[in-house]
Amino acid sequence: MTKYILKRIGMAILTLIVILFLLFILLKLMPGSPFNDEKLSVDARAALYAKYGLDQPIYVQFFKYLINVIQGDFGVSYNISKNTAITVLIGNRLWTSIRIGFQAVTFGAIVGFLLGTVAAIKHNTIWDSLCTLISVIGVSIPSYVFAMFLIYYVAFKGGVFPLSYSESDPFGSSILPTLSLSMFTIASIARFTRSEMLEILDSDYMLLAESKGMYGAKLIFRHAIRNTLIPVITVLAPLIVGLMTGSLVVEKLFSIPGIGSLLVTAIQSNDYNVVIALSFIYSLMYIVIMLVVDILYGVIDPRIRVAKEA
Amino acid sequence: MEKDKVLSIKNLSITFTTNSGDVNAIRGVDFDLYRGETLAIVGESGSGKSVTTKAAIGILASNGRINSGEVIYSFKNADGTERPINLLNFSKREMRKTINGKRIAMIFQDPMTSLDPTMKIGTQIMESMLCYPNKLKARYNDLITSENVDYKFAKKQNKQDYESKKDLIKESYKKDISEAKKKNQGVSDIKNDYKNKLKEIKTAFDNQNKNLDMNFKKSKSSIKEDCEKYRLSLLKKRDDKIAKATDEMKDNNDEEFIAQKNKEIESAKRDYISQTKVTKEYAKSRALELLKLVGITDAEKRINNYPHQLSGGMRQRVVIAIALACSPDILICDEPTTALDVTIQAKILDLIKKLQKKLGISIIFITHNLGVVAKVADYVCVMYAGKIIEKGLIDEIFYEPAHPYTWGLLSSMPDLNTNDKRLYTIPGSAPNLLHKPQGDPFTPRNKYALKIDTVVEAPMFKISETHYASTWLLDPRAPKVEMPKELKDRIEKMKGDFKNAKK
Amino acid sequence: MKKKKDIKSATSELTYKNYTPKAGDFDFLKNNETEVDKNYSSQNYWKDTLTRFFKNKMAVIALVVILIIVLLAIFGPMMNSYAYDEVNSSEANFAPRIPGLEWLPMFDGSEDVFGNKYELTGKLDVYYWFGSDHLGRDIWTRTWQGTRISLIISLFAVAIDMVIGMSYGLISGFFGGKVDSIMSRFEEIINSIPTLVIVTLLMMVLKPGLGTIIVALMITGWIGMSRISRAQMFKLKEQEFVLVSRTLGAGNMRLIFKDILPNIIGQLITNTMFSIPNAIFTEAFLSFVGLGIPAPEASLGSLISDAYSKSFLTHPYQILPPLIVLGLLMLSFNILADGLRDALDPRLKQV
Amino acid sequence: MLKNETAPLLEVQNLKEFFKINHNDKVKAVHGVSFKIYPGETYGLVGESGSGKSTIGRSIIRLYDITSGNVYFDGIRISAGTRWNEKEIKFTKIRTNKKVKELTSEMNKEIKEVKTEHANDKELSNKYIEEIKAKYKPQIEEAKKYCKEVVDREKGNIRSAKYDNKHFEEAYTKKLVTEIDEKYKPIFAEAKTEAKQKKAKEAYSKEVEKAKKTKLMPQMQMIFQDPMASLNPRKKVEDIVAEGLDIHHMYSSLTERRDIVLKWLKKVGLSVEQANRYPHQFSGGQRQRVGITRALVMNPKLIIADECISALDVSIQAQVVNLMKDIQEETGVAYLFIAHDLSMVKYISDRIGVLHLGYLVETGTTEEIFNNPIHPYTKSLLSAIPTPNPEVEKTKVPLFYDYATSNIDYRKGSEHLISGTHYVLGTDEEIKKWQKK
């Protein structure tokens, strides 16, 4: 088990370095240089190049970049706010994004799991059809469409929640973004839970449990839910990634000061350095989540955790 | 000596709804299971042998429907009274609470899939004991269940009676009205009469219902009282013991004596707890005991194992332990050794036989292997296409079979002690019950088929008190047919083997 | 109640109780009078699948909706005289108005705040079926023009799935061993960079446009498909019927294409159906962020983005057509895929 | 049933098959199993799950590469494992290196001694050193030479094994051609007239042509356990049966293809109209018949039946076994019948091998195994089979055998001849003990 975890961590670090290298190459390929301000003289530009180490061979640059990144230094922003360290720029935004993302995942996973469970238990009834309908709609409609819908009808027309995020009420104003973000998670988890649960409800051990007198909630809780949770955990990782994508637009729509909206701003104002840094942070989060889920899977499933005896 | 019937299935018929149409999987099955005996149901795949028992204990797949029949179980109440009761009148909830596991338990075919992979085997064994930890409540449930089932059944019956009476009146009314119209007579009298009649039966129905309700309430409260009395008696026993011990302690200063009395008090308290509650400690010790009983060595260690850590034979032993956890009367074994190796099969069969001797439970053994039947059964039912085609005592089925299908089955089973170069076989394969067979479904494969077989199925002909077979060959009008010579020789030889073995 | 009676009447057939044997009934049957091992005809797999699919009403409706949208995407822009990039600033922000449907409050050309601009400007013979945008462009034409882009992208998504994803997965799964571990590593690395990041970076390096979106899809779109085909391949290549072909001396190509592929193609098609809405969504998302198709070209994403940033709260009708088409398209493809999956694998729906 | 005069159709020599699970774990499935199958006979391979019986079948038909040992089919080596040769090379190298190191260190030690002893007289010391070197050199050379010999030999073996694994079809063609040559030598010699010569030549070249087209592997066929899983669900029965014909282009026209298929289908008791159906429309027994037909259309000399009846119902099992017997009588095909059920094996087999944990613990004719079982495992297996005789069954006490607690080590045992062709695996003492009982 320990060996397995170490191996996974090793793989993750390797992948991260590869990603960073790719990002770095892309950065170099970006059209124009960051200092193409026409007012700059040739000398001044050269001085800037030297300052940022842009005149050295590419592998040296990469190595420097790598060391900097490990120390948490992504360089400075060129366009959004000149010469501000990216770390500062990202700063609090990262935590806002993570908090809203976490809210959405937790809410989505719980609601989705409940929906899927109900659908499976009440198989072939109106409940089942309802859950299926909700999940199909949730999977099909992009989160920003939900966001718009919520903004227009709930916030604008209904006036229930604020139209945009505000620092003064970080929770209340994050309810609508959380809802619109979690729609996709709810739908996917519900779908997956339903099919897994159906399979488990049909299994031999459920039949044995019934034949030994278990019924109702006890039966479902002790045997079905536990066994369904294991595979459901595996689909959480890709879902969290989907959430990141969604968060980009949703943060923009609700003007949340998070890294998603920062990324959009950076893209729109061609601030490559920020884009690269954020891309790396996204990759890092993704890989860490995958790693955690992988390890979690091993911990939860006794078939992996407890080795077979000879 | 009159034998004691534990379970008897009467005219059970089950249909499955599938994508491609309705399948009449069970078409009228009858059999009786006696206390302490083993009944074997033999049949090929699709003959409906395990569906029958699954229906009997209420775990039929959701697309199955019971059309008719009764499953009469001799229900032993907590207070020692015993009465036959139809299990098909039980709701799912009542089944689980009072029957499954506690009175009838089941072992399934594949030990690899019938254990929950994420739960320790000890927990799985203890589960059914700890599911209803309050013994007093369980006792009440037990007592009330049979009442409840009766009550509900009576109500249903009453309603059906009422409906049918109503239908009758309606029909006669219609007739009267039309006749009256023909004769141009006034219809108001008839209408009034009709209304009165309806009212009459309605009040009768309501009264009956009220009666039933009242009776049920009465018996409910009396059972409640009984239970309370029982609890109080237990409590009193405990308190008496404690009081007596404390009394005795008062006048004595001997430390040893006091310690002994304290112990008595403790044990009285413990007794009370064990009589009213299933404790975790008890469940665990029982689980250990069961694991030892089914022949698992180092049970203390094994109890914390997960299923994937055990071999197939071990897992089947665990499944047996689970089935025995609440000391059932009846154990249903659904092909428990089919998925196992021959040598392990021999061990498991041995174990089941030993357990039966020790615990005196009745067993329904479902299998397709006649050799296994020969080893374990007292009474045998041979099933084909959803029907029992021959049933009898084990010796009758193996030494004096009467149905051509049984002949075929027996002779297609290879025998280690003969040297035939060819096996006798039944041609063709079992029918697809999706397509309703005309007449006897075995006809196309039957070498001895009569013309009448293509028209109607044969009734159960009685051969002896215990031996029945459903084949027209036994009809007095049919030509006399002997079993195939190869089989006859073989049976003679087997009898000889037996005598040799005895010597 | 009635149903039960029907069953009973159906089962009231001949039994030994109501049948009196005739003479000759107790004669032996001759061999040729019965048929041993009757085989009942049933349809072949694909026909069966089709029947099951057409039983699923939702899926059929979804299919019809998709067909209608496709037709509109082809012919919609030709149905009126406006061109998709025709700017007419004097007729900006006109509400929807359809000839003959003016009695409907939705399509009478009036708005809550601004009143009926057609009447206000006196252009009573002008009709914008879905209204016009802030530059006075016809939303009907632009919506179907945008739908075209989305559909083209979905076509490419299918092609990428089929060509890259499927062959990658099949090869990796079939050969197994070292080939598989190298190919899986590569896939893992690609997969551990979020799609979002890849697409964004690509769009920044290359010029935004349809071609770039397709390239971006090509880099990441195949992974899901390759995983599924690899898993299916792993499952099937150890199946006995494949082993049989192997022992008969079949070559690799024959094994893959003649033995294995026909057995998994159903699942693969289903998965392709699921990847279409993904591709459409990716485009819409990119356009929304501002990396999509450059103006004056339209795509569903850019239409939504435009309408949102320019007039969402003032002229909400402008955002509705692309939004509804996008939603319908995504929903229909998802339902269609669901229906296909259920038809191909009836186990999931149960008997 | 002794057929020692004829050449065996299949010969398995010391077959070993290990599987790698990951870097550290290896599952040893088969440990050095040897047996022969003669033309037209049935060899039953019996064992419980995990005994490696299916692995042996699949290794023989080359679904797996074998780890070690040889498989000869019709006199041609069709697979050979090289792991033992590789091991031999590795260990010889290690041993030699060790020896060389020892020798060199000894030599150096002596040289050092000489050097310190004759530190003043360099000439003398050099002379001694030369002598010492001359003494040790040949020894080192010899060791190295020996090592090289072994390595070369083993490398040669590996090369030839690898060559055989790839080129056995060519070897088979060569064999057929030489046989034809032998056959025609006297004919050519007898044919005096030119016309006769020409005729003989024509016949000769025709046969050679045919031989060149004949392949070896299609003559070994396999029937699998699960009659449903072994038929491609998307293909019609006709195409399933004809797959082998398609692969080896064994027909000239589609009508010929159909004729061949129908001929064999009829022989196994399936009707012509059933050829156009899909597998799911058949019952289990019929599906297995289709599986048998698929093997038969290739005119095999050997059919490996891997648990081909264990998934079927009792009455159907007997049908299939009877069918296989009929076919054997008609075509003279040999069977390797792999099963876990000794009672069915008894009906069909001429000889039986009992496998346990990858070792062939007992082998002999059916009579020998059933009438005089020696190995305790065989005995327990025999006693565990339930027979349809209740009176006997109810009093019978099965013999239990547990390898872990029996103190028997299969690795220590060797094959002992009991009588005729009856061999048992065990040490001398064990065999004696078992025979006494």
Short mmCIF file of N, CA, C and O in Angstrom, two decimals, chain B residues 44-45 341-343 345-347 350 353 368 371-372 374-375 377-378 394-395 398-399 410 412-416 418-423 425-429 445 490 494 497-498, chain D residues 48-49 283 286 313-316 318-319 321-322 325-326 340-344 346-347 370 377 380-396 398 400-402:
data_model
loop_
_atom_site.label_atom_id
_atom_site.label_comp_id
_atom_site.label_asym_id
_atom_site.label_seq_id
_atom_site.Cartn_x
_atom_site.Cartn_y
_atom_site.Cartn_z
N GLU B 44 -33.06 -29.58 -14.21
CA GLU B 44 -32.03 -28.93 -15.00
C GLU B 44 -32.23 -27.43 -14.94
O GLU B 44 -33.23 -26.95 -14.40
N SER B 45 -31.29 -26.69 -15.52
CA SER B 45 -31.41 -25.24 -15.44
C SER B 45 -32.71 -24.80 -16.13
O SER B 45 -33.07 -25.33 -17.17
N ASP B 341 -15.22 -27.15 -6.06
CA ASP B 341 -14.54 -28.35 -6.54
C ASP B 341 -15.13 -29.60 -5.89
O ASP B 341 -15.72 -29.52 -4.82
N VAL B 342 -14.90 -30.73 -6.54
CA VAL B 342 -15.53 -31.96 -6.04
C VAL B 342 -15.13 -32.29 -4.62
O VAL B 342 -15.97 -32.67 -3.79
N THR B 343 -13.84 -32.16 -4.32
CA THR B 343 -13.41 -32.56 -2.97
C THR B 343 -13.97 -31.60 -1.93
O THR B 343 -14.31 -32.01 -0.82
N GLN B 345 -16.75 -29.93 -2.38
CA GLN B 345 -18.17 -30.26 -2.36
C GLN B 345 -18.44 -31.36 -1.34
O GLN B 345 -19.37 -31.28 -0.54
N ALA B 346 -17.60 -32.38 -1.36
CA ALA B 346 -17.79 -33.49 -0.44
C ALA B 346 -17.72 -33.00 1.00
O ALA B 346 -18.51 -33.41 1.85
N LYS B 347 -16.77 -32.08 1.26
CA LYS B 347 -16.63 -31.57 2.63
C LYS B 347 -17.85 -30.77 3.04
O LYS B 347 -18.34 -30.90 4.17
N ASP B 350 -20.82 -32.97 3.66
CA ASP B 350 -20.60 -33.62 4.94
C ASP B 350 -20.99 -32.71 6.09
O ASP B 350 -21.68 -33.11 7.03
N LYS B 353 -24.75 -32.22 6.40
CA LYS B 353 -25.39 -33.39 7.00
C LYS B 353 -25.15 -33.44 8.51
O LYS B 353 -26.06 -33.71 9.30
N HIS B 368 -28.81 -29.96 -9.32
CA HIS B 368 -29.05 -30.67 -10.57
C HIS B 368 -28.27 -31.98 -10.58
O HIS B 368 -28.34 -32.74 -11.52
N GLY B 371 -26.07 -37.29 -7.94
CA GLY B 371 -25.16 -37.88 -6.97
C GLY B 371 -25.28 -37.18 -5.63
O GLY B 371 -25.31 -37.81 -4.57
N VAL B 372 -25.36 -35.85 -5.69
CA VAL B 372 -25.51 -35.07 -4.46
C VAL B 372 -26.83 -35.42 -3.79
O VAL B 372 -26.90 -35.59 -2.56
N ALA B 374 -28.45 -38.20 -3.95
CA ALA B 374 -28.31 -39.52 -3.34
C ALA B 374 -27.64 -39.42 -1.98
O ALA B 374 -27.92 -40.18 -1.07
N LYS B 375 -26.74 -38.46 -1.87
CA LYS B 375 -25.98 -38.34 -0.64
C LYS B 375 -26.79 -37.71 0.49
O LYS B 375 -26.67 -38.10 1.63
N ALA B 377 -30.43 -36.57 0.47
CA ALA B 377 -31.87 -36.41 0.55
C ALA B 377 -32.59 -37.56 1.25
O ALA B 377 -32.10 -38.68 1.29
N ASP B 378 -33.77 -37.24 1.80
CA ASP B 378 -34.69 -38.26 2.27
C ASP B 378 -35.84 -38.41 1.28
O ASP B 378 -36.36 -39.49 1.06
N ILE B 394 -36.34 -41.27 -1.39
CA ILE B 394 -35.10 -41.35 -2.16
C ILE B 394 -34.93 -42.70 -2.83
O ILE B 394 -34.57 -42.79 -4.00
N ASP B 395 -35.22 -43.80 -2.09
CA ASP B 395 -35.05 -45.12 -2.67
C ASP B 395 -36.01 -45.35 -3.82
O ASP B 395 -35.68 -46.00 -4.82
N PHE B 398 -34.62 -43.51 -6.90
CA PHE B 398 -33.39 -44.05 -7.47
C PHE B 398 -33.51 -45.52 -7.88
O PHE B 398 -32.82 -45.95 -8.80
N TYR B 399 -34.34 -46.28 -7.16
CA TYR B 399 -34.40 -47.71 -7.48
C TYR B 399 -35.66 -48.10 -8.22
O TYR B 399 -35.69 -49.14 -8.87
N LEU B 410 -31.33 -40.44 -14.72
CA LEU B 410 -30.53 -41.42 -14.01
C LEU B 410 -29.52 -42.08 -14.92
O LEU B 410 -28.37 -42.28 -14.56
N SER B 412 -28.30 -40.93 -17.74
CA SER B 412 -27.27 -40.10 -18.35
C SER B 412 -26.21 -39.69 -17.34
O SER B 412 -25.22 -39.06 -17.67
N MET B 413 -26.41 -40.07 -16.09
CA MET B 413 -25.41 -39.79 -15.07
C MET B 413 -24.37 -40.89 -15.12
O MET B 413 -24.69 -42.06 -14.95
N PRO B 414 -23.13 -40.55 -15.39
CA PRO B 414 -22.13 -41.60 -15.51
C PRO B 414 -21.91 -42.28 -14.16
O PRO B 414 -21.99 -41.65 -13.12
N ASP B 415 -21.67 -43.56 -14.22
CA ASP B 415 -21.49 -44.31 -12.99
C ASP B 415 -20.09 -44.88 -12.98
O ASP B 415 -19.62 -45.44 -13.97
N LEU B 416 -19.42 -44.71 -11.87
CA LEU B 416 -18.02 -45.12 -11.82
C LEU B 416 -17.86 -46.62 -11.81
O LEU B 416 -16.83 -47.15 -12.15
N THR B 418 -19.74 -49.00 -13.41
CA THR B 418 -20.09 -49.81 -14.57
C THR B 418 -19.16 -49.46 -15.71
O THR B 418 -18.46 -48.45 -15.68
N ASN B 419 -19.18 -50.31 -16.72
CA ASN B 419 -18.25 -50.07 -17.81
C ASN B 419 -18.96 -49.88 -19.14
O ASN B 419 -18.46 -50.29 -20.17
N ASP B 420 -20.13 -49.23 -19.11
CA ASP B 420 -20.84 -49.00 -20.37
C ASP B 420 -19.97 -48.16 -21.28
O ASP B 420 -19.26 -47.28 -20.83
N LYS B 421 -20.09 -48.43 -22.55
CA LYS B 421 -19.30 -47.64 -23.49
C LYS B 421 -20.09 -46.42 -23.96
O LYS B 421 -19.55 -45.48 -24.48
N ARG B 422 -21.41 -46.49 -23.82
CA ARG B 422 -22.21 -45.36 -24.22
C ARG B 422 -23.15 -44.98 -23.09
O ARG B 422 -23.57 -45.83 -22.32
N LEU B 423 -23.49 -43.72 -23.05
CA LEU B 423 -24.46 -43.28 -22.07
C LEU B 423 -25.82 -43.19 -22.73
O LEU B 423 -25.93 -42.75 -23.86
N THR B 425 -29.08 -41.24 -23.25
CA THR B 425 -29.34 -39.81 -23.07
C THR B 425 -30.77 -39.47 -23.44
O THR B 425 -31.46 -40.23 -24.11
N ILE B 426 -31.18 -38.28 -22.99
CA ILE B 426 -32.45 -37.74 -23.42
C ILE B 426 -32.15 -36.84 -24.61
O ILE B 426 -31.31 -35.95 -24.49
N PRO B 427 -32.80 -37.06 -25.73
CA PRO B 427 -32.50 -36.21 -26.88
C PRO B 427 -33.01 -34.79 -26.65
O PRO B 427 -33.89 -34.55 -25.84
N GLY B 428 -32.46 -33.86 -27.42
CA GLY B 428 -32.96 -32.48 -27.39
C GLY B 428 -32.63 -31.76 -26.11
O GLY B 428 -31.83 -32.21 -25.30
N SER B 429 -33.26 -30.59 -25.93
CA SER B 429 -33.00 -29.84 -24.72
C SER B 429 -34.30 -29.28 -24.15
O SER B 429 -35.34 -29.32 -24.80
N ARG B 445 -39.12 -34.85 -26.27
CA ARG B 445 -37.88 -35.53 -25.93
C ARG B 445 -38.14 -36.94 -25.42
O ARG B 445 -37.21 -37.65 -25.06
N ARG B 490 -28.36 -51.51 -14.38
CA ARG B 490 -27.52 -50.68 -13.53
C ARG B 490 -28.09 -50.63 -12.10
O ARG B 490 -27.34 -50.71 -11.13
N MET B 494 -26.45 -51.70 -8.70
CA MET B 494 -26.28 -50.78 -7.57
C MET B 494 -26.76 -51.42 -6.28
O MET B 494 -26.12 -51.31 -5.23
N ASP B 497 -24.23 -53.60 -5.20
CA ASP B 497 -23.12 -52.86 -4.61
C ASP B 497 -23.41 -52.56 -3.15
O ASP B 497 -22.54 -52.66 -2.28
N PHE B 498 -24.65 -52.18 -2.95
CA PHE B 498 -25.02 -51.80 -1.60
C PHE B 498 -24.88 -52.98 -0.66
O PHE B 498 -24.33 -52.88 0.44
N GLU D 48 -8.72 -30.08 -10.22
CA GLU D 48 -9.66 -29.10 -9.72
C GLU D 48 -9.23 -27.71 -10.14
O GLU D 48 -8.21 -27.55 -10.81
N SER D 49 -10.01 -26.71 -9.75
CA SER D 49 -9.66 -25.36 -10.16
C SER D 49 -8.29 -25.00 -9.60
O SER D 49 -7.96 -25.35 -8.47
N SER D 283 -30.05 -23.47 -27.71
CA SER D 283 -29.90 -23.88 -26.32
C SER D 283 -28.44 -24.25 -26.07
O SER D 283 -27.65 -24.37 -27.00
N GLN D 286 -27.01 -27.19 -27.98
CA GLN D 286 -26.85 -26.92 -29.41
C GLN D 286 -25.65 -26.02 -29.67
O GLN D 286 -24.91 -26.21 -30.63
N ASP D 313 -26.22 -28.95 -18.81
CA ASP D 313 -27.06 -29.75 -17.93
C ASP D 313 -26.71 -31.23 -18.05
O ASP D 313 -26.12 -31.66 -19.04
N VAL D 314 -27.07 -31.98 -17.04
CA VAL D 314 -26.67 -33.40 -16.98
C VAL D 314 -27.07 -34.16 -18.24
O VAL D 314 -26.25 -34.85 -18.84
N SER D 315 -28.32 -34.01 -18.65
CA SER D 315 -28.77 -34.83 -19.78
C SER D 315 -28.06 -34.39 -21.06
O SER D 315 -27.82 -35.19 -21.96
N ILE D 316 -27.71 -33.11 -21.13
CA ILE D 316 -27.04 -32.59 -22.32
C ILE D 316 -25.58 -33.03 -22.32
O ILE D 316 -25.00 -33.31 -23.37
N ALA D 318 -24.34 -35.79 -21.37
CA ALA D 318 -24.25 -37.14 -21.92
C ALA D 318 -24.38 -37.11 -23.45
O ALA D 318 -23.65 -37.80 -24.15
N GLN D 319 -25.28 -36.25 -23.93
CA GLN D 319 -25.44 -36.13 -25.39
C GLN D 319 -24.11 -35.74 -26.04
O GLN D 319 -23.69 -36.33 -27.03
N VAL D 321 -21.05 -35.92 -24.88
CA VAL D 321 -20.00 -36.94 -24.77
C VAL D 321 -20.23 -38.05 -25.79
O VAL D 321 -19.30 -38.49 -26.47
N ASN D 322 -21.46 -38.47 -25.94
CA ASN D 322 -21.75 -39.50 -26.94
C ASN D 322 -21.39 -39.03 -28.34
O ASN D 322 -20.81 -39.77 -29.12
N LYS D 325 -17.76 -39.17 -28.94
CA LYS D 325 -17.31 -40.56 -29.16
C LYS D 325 -17.62 -41.01 -30.59
O LYS D 325 -16.79 -41.65 -31.25
N ASP D 326 -18.83 -40.70 -31.05
CA ASP D 326 -19.21 -41.08 -32.42
C ASP D 326 -18.25 -40.48 -33.43
O ASP D 326 -17.80 -41.14 -34.36
N HIS D 340 -12.98 -31.38 -14.83
CA HIS D 340 -12.80 -31.55 -13.39
C HIS D 340 -13.65 -32.72 -12.89
O HIS D 340 -13.57 -33.10 -11.75
N ASP D 341 -14.47 -33.26 -13.79
CA ASP D 341 -15.42 -34.28 -13.38
C ASP D 341 -14.90 -35.65 -13.81
O ASP D 341 -14.97 -36.02 -14.97
N LEU D 342 -14.38 -36.39 -12.85
CA LEU D 342 -13.76 -37.67 -13.19
C LEU D 342 -14.75 -38.65 -13.81
O LEU D 342 -14.39 -39.48 -14.63
N SER D 343 -16.03 -38.56 -13.43
CA SER D 343 -16.96 -39.58 -13.89
C SER D 343 -17.19 -39.48 -15.39
O SER D 343 -17.26 -40.49 -16.09
N MET D 344 -17.29 -38.25 -15.91
CA MET D 344 -17.44 -38.12 -17.36
C MET D 344 -16.15 -38.48 -18.07
O MET D 344 -16.16 -39.08 -19.14
N LYS D 346 -14.12 -40.63 -17.28
CA LYS D 346 -14.00 -42.08 -17.33
C LYS D 346 -14.68 -42.63 -18.58
O LYS D 346 -14.19 -43.57 -19.20
N TYR D 347 -15.80 -42.05 -18.93
CA TYR D 347 -16.54 -42.57 -20.07
C TYR D 347 -15.83 -42.37 -21.38
O TYR D 347 -15.95 -43.16 -22.30
N PHE D 370 -8.75 -46.09 -12.21
CA PHE D 370 -9.98 -46.32 -11.45
C PHE D 370 -9.91 -47.56 -10.58
O PHE D 370 -10.47 -47.60 -9.49
N TYR D 377 -4.19 -38.13 -3.50
CA TYR D 377 -5.05 -37.13 -4.11
C TYR D 377 -6.05 -37.79 -5.05
O TYR D 377 -7.25 -37.48 -5.03
N SER D 380 -8.69 -39.42 -3.03
CA SER D 380 -9.68 -38.51 -2.46
C SER D 380 -10.62 -38.02 -3.54
O SER D 380 -11.83 -37.87 -3.34
N LEU D 381 -10.07 -37.76 -4.73
CA LEU D 381 -10.89 -37.30 -5.84
C LEU D 381 -11.94 -38.35 -6.20
O LEU D 381 -13.11 -38.04 -6.42
N LEU D 382 -11.49 -39.61 -6.24
CA LEU D 382 -12.42 -40.69 -6.60
C LEU D 382 -13.50 -40.85 -5.56
O LEU D 382 -14.67 -41.05 -5.89
N SER D 383 -13.09 -40.72 -4.30
CA SER D 383 -14.09 -40.98 -3.25
C SER D 383 -15.06 -39.81 -3.12
O SER D 383 -16.12 -39.94 -2.55
N ALA D 384 -14.66 -38.64 -3.64
CA ALA D 384 -15.53 -37.46 -3.48
C ALA D 384 -16.65 -37.42 -4.50
O ALA D 384 -17.61 -36.70 -4.31
N ILE D 385 -16.51 -38.20 -5.56
CA ILE D 385 -17.55 -38.13 -6.60
C ILE D 385 -18.82 -38.80 -6.10
O ILE D 385 -18.82 -39.98 -5.76
N PRO D 386 -19.90 -38.06 -6.02
CA PRO D 386 -21.14 -38.69 -5.58
C PRO D 386 -21.75 -39.53 -6.69
O PRO D 386 -21.76 -39.12 -7.84
N THR D 387 -22.22 -40.72 -6.37
CA THR D 387 -22.84 -41.58 -7.37
C THR D 387 -24.34 -41.65 -7.13
O THR D 387 -24.79 -41.44 -6.01
N PRO D 388 -25.11 -41.94 -8.15
CA PRO D 388 -26.57 -41.97 -7.97
C PRO D 388 -27.03 -43.25 -7.28
O PRO D 388 -27.90 -43.95 -7.78
N ASN D 389 -26.44 -43.55 -6.17
CA ASN D 389 -26.80 -44.77 -5.46
C ASN D 389 -26.95 -44.45 -3.98
O ASN D 389 -26.00 -44.50 -3.22
N PRO D 390 -28.16 -44.06 -3.58
CA PRO D 390 -28.34 -43.50 -2.23
C PRO D 390 -27.84 -44.40 -1.11
O PRO D 390 -27.21 -43.90 -0.17
N GLU D 391 -28.09 -45.67 -1.19
CA GLU D 391 -27.71 -46.53 -0.06
C GLU D 391 -26.20 -46.54 0.14
O GLU D 391 -25.72 -46.52 1.27
N VAL D 392 -25.48 -46.55 -1.00
CA VAL D 392 -24.03 -46.53 -0.89
C VAL D 392 -23.55 -45.15 -0.45
O VAL D 392 -22.72 -45.01 0.45
N GLU D 393 -24.14 -44.13 -1.07
CA GLU D 393 -23.71 -42.76 -0.78
C GLU D 393 -23.85 -42.41 0.70
O GLU D 393 -23.04 -41.71 1.26
N LYS D 394 -24.95 -42.90 1.28
CA LYS D 394 -25.23 -42.46 2.65
C LYS D 394 -24.28 -43.05 3.65
O LYS D 394 -24.09 -42.51 4.74
N THR D 395 -23.66 -44.17 3.29
CA THR D 395 -22.74 -44.78 4.24
C THR D 395 -21.29 -44.49 3.89
O THR D 395 -20.39 -44.74 4.68
N LYS D 396 -21.09 -43.93 2.70
CA LYS D 396 -19.72 -43.72 2.25
C LYS D 396 -19.05 -42.58 3.02
O LYS D 396 -19.65 -41.53 3.24
N PRO D 398 -16.08 -40.09 2.61
CA PRO D 398 -15.07 -39.67 1.63
C PRO D 398 -13.71 -39.50 2.29
O PRO D 398 -13.60 -39.16 3.47
N PHE D 400 -10.43 -37.49 2.78
CA PHE D 400 -10.01 -36.11 2.57
C PHE D 400 -8.50 -36.05 2.45
O PHE D 400 -7.77 -36.79 3.09
N TYR D 401 -8.06 -35.13 1.61
CA TYR D 401 -6.63 -35.00 1.37
C TYR D 401 -6.30 -33.52 1.37
O TYR D 401 -6.94 -32.73 0.66
N ASP D 402 -5.35 -33.14 2.18
CA ASP D 402 -4.96 -31.75 2.24
C ASP D 402 -3.46 -31.67 2.04
O ASP D 402 -2.69 -32.17 2.86
#
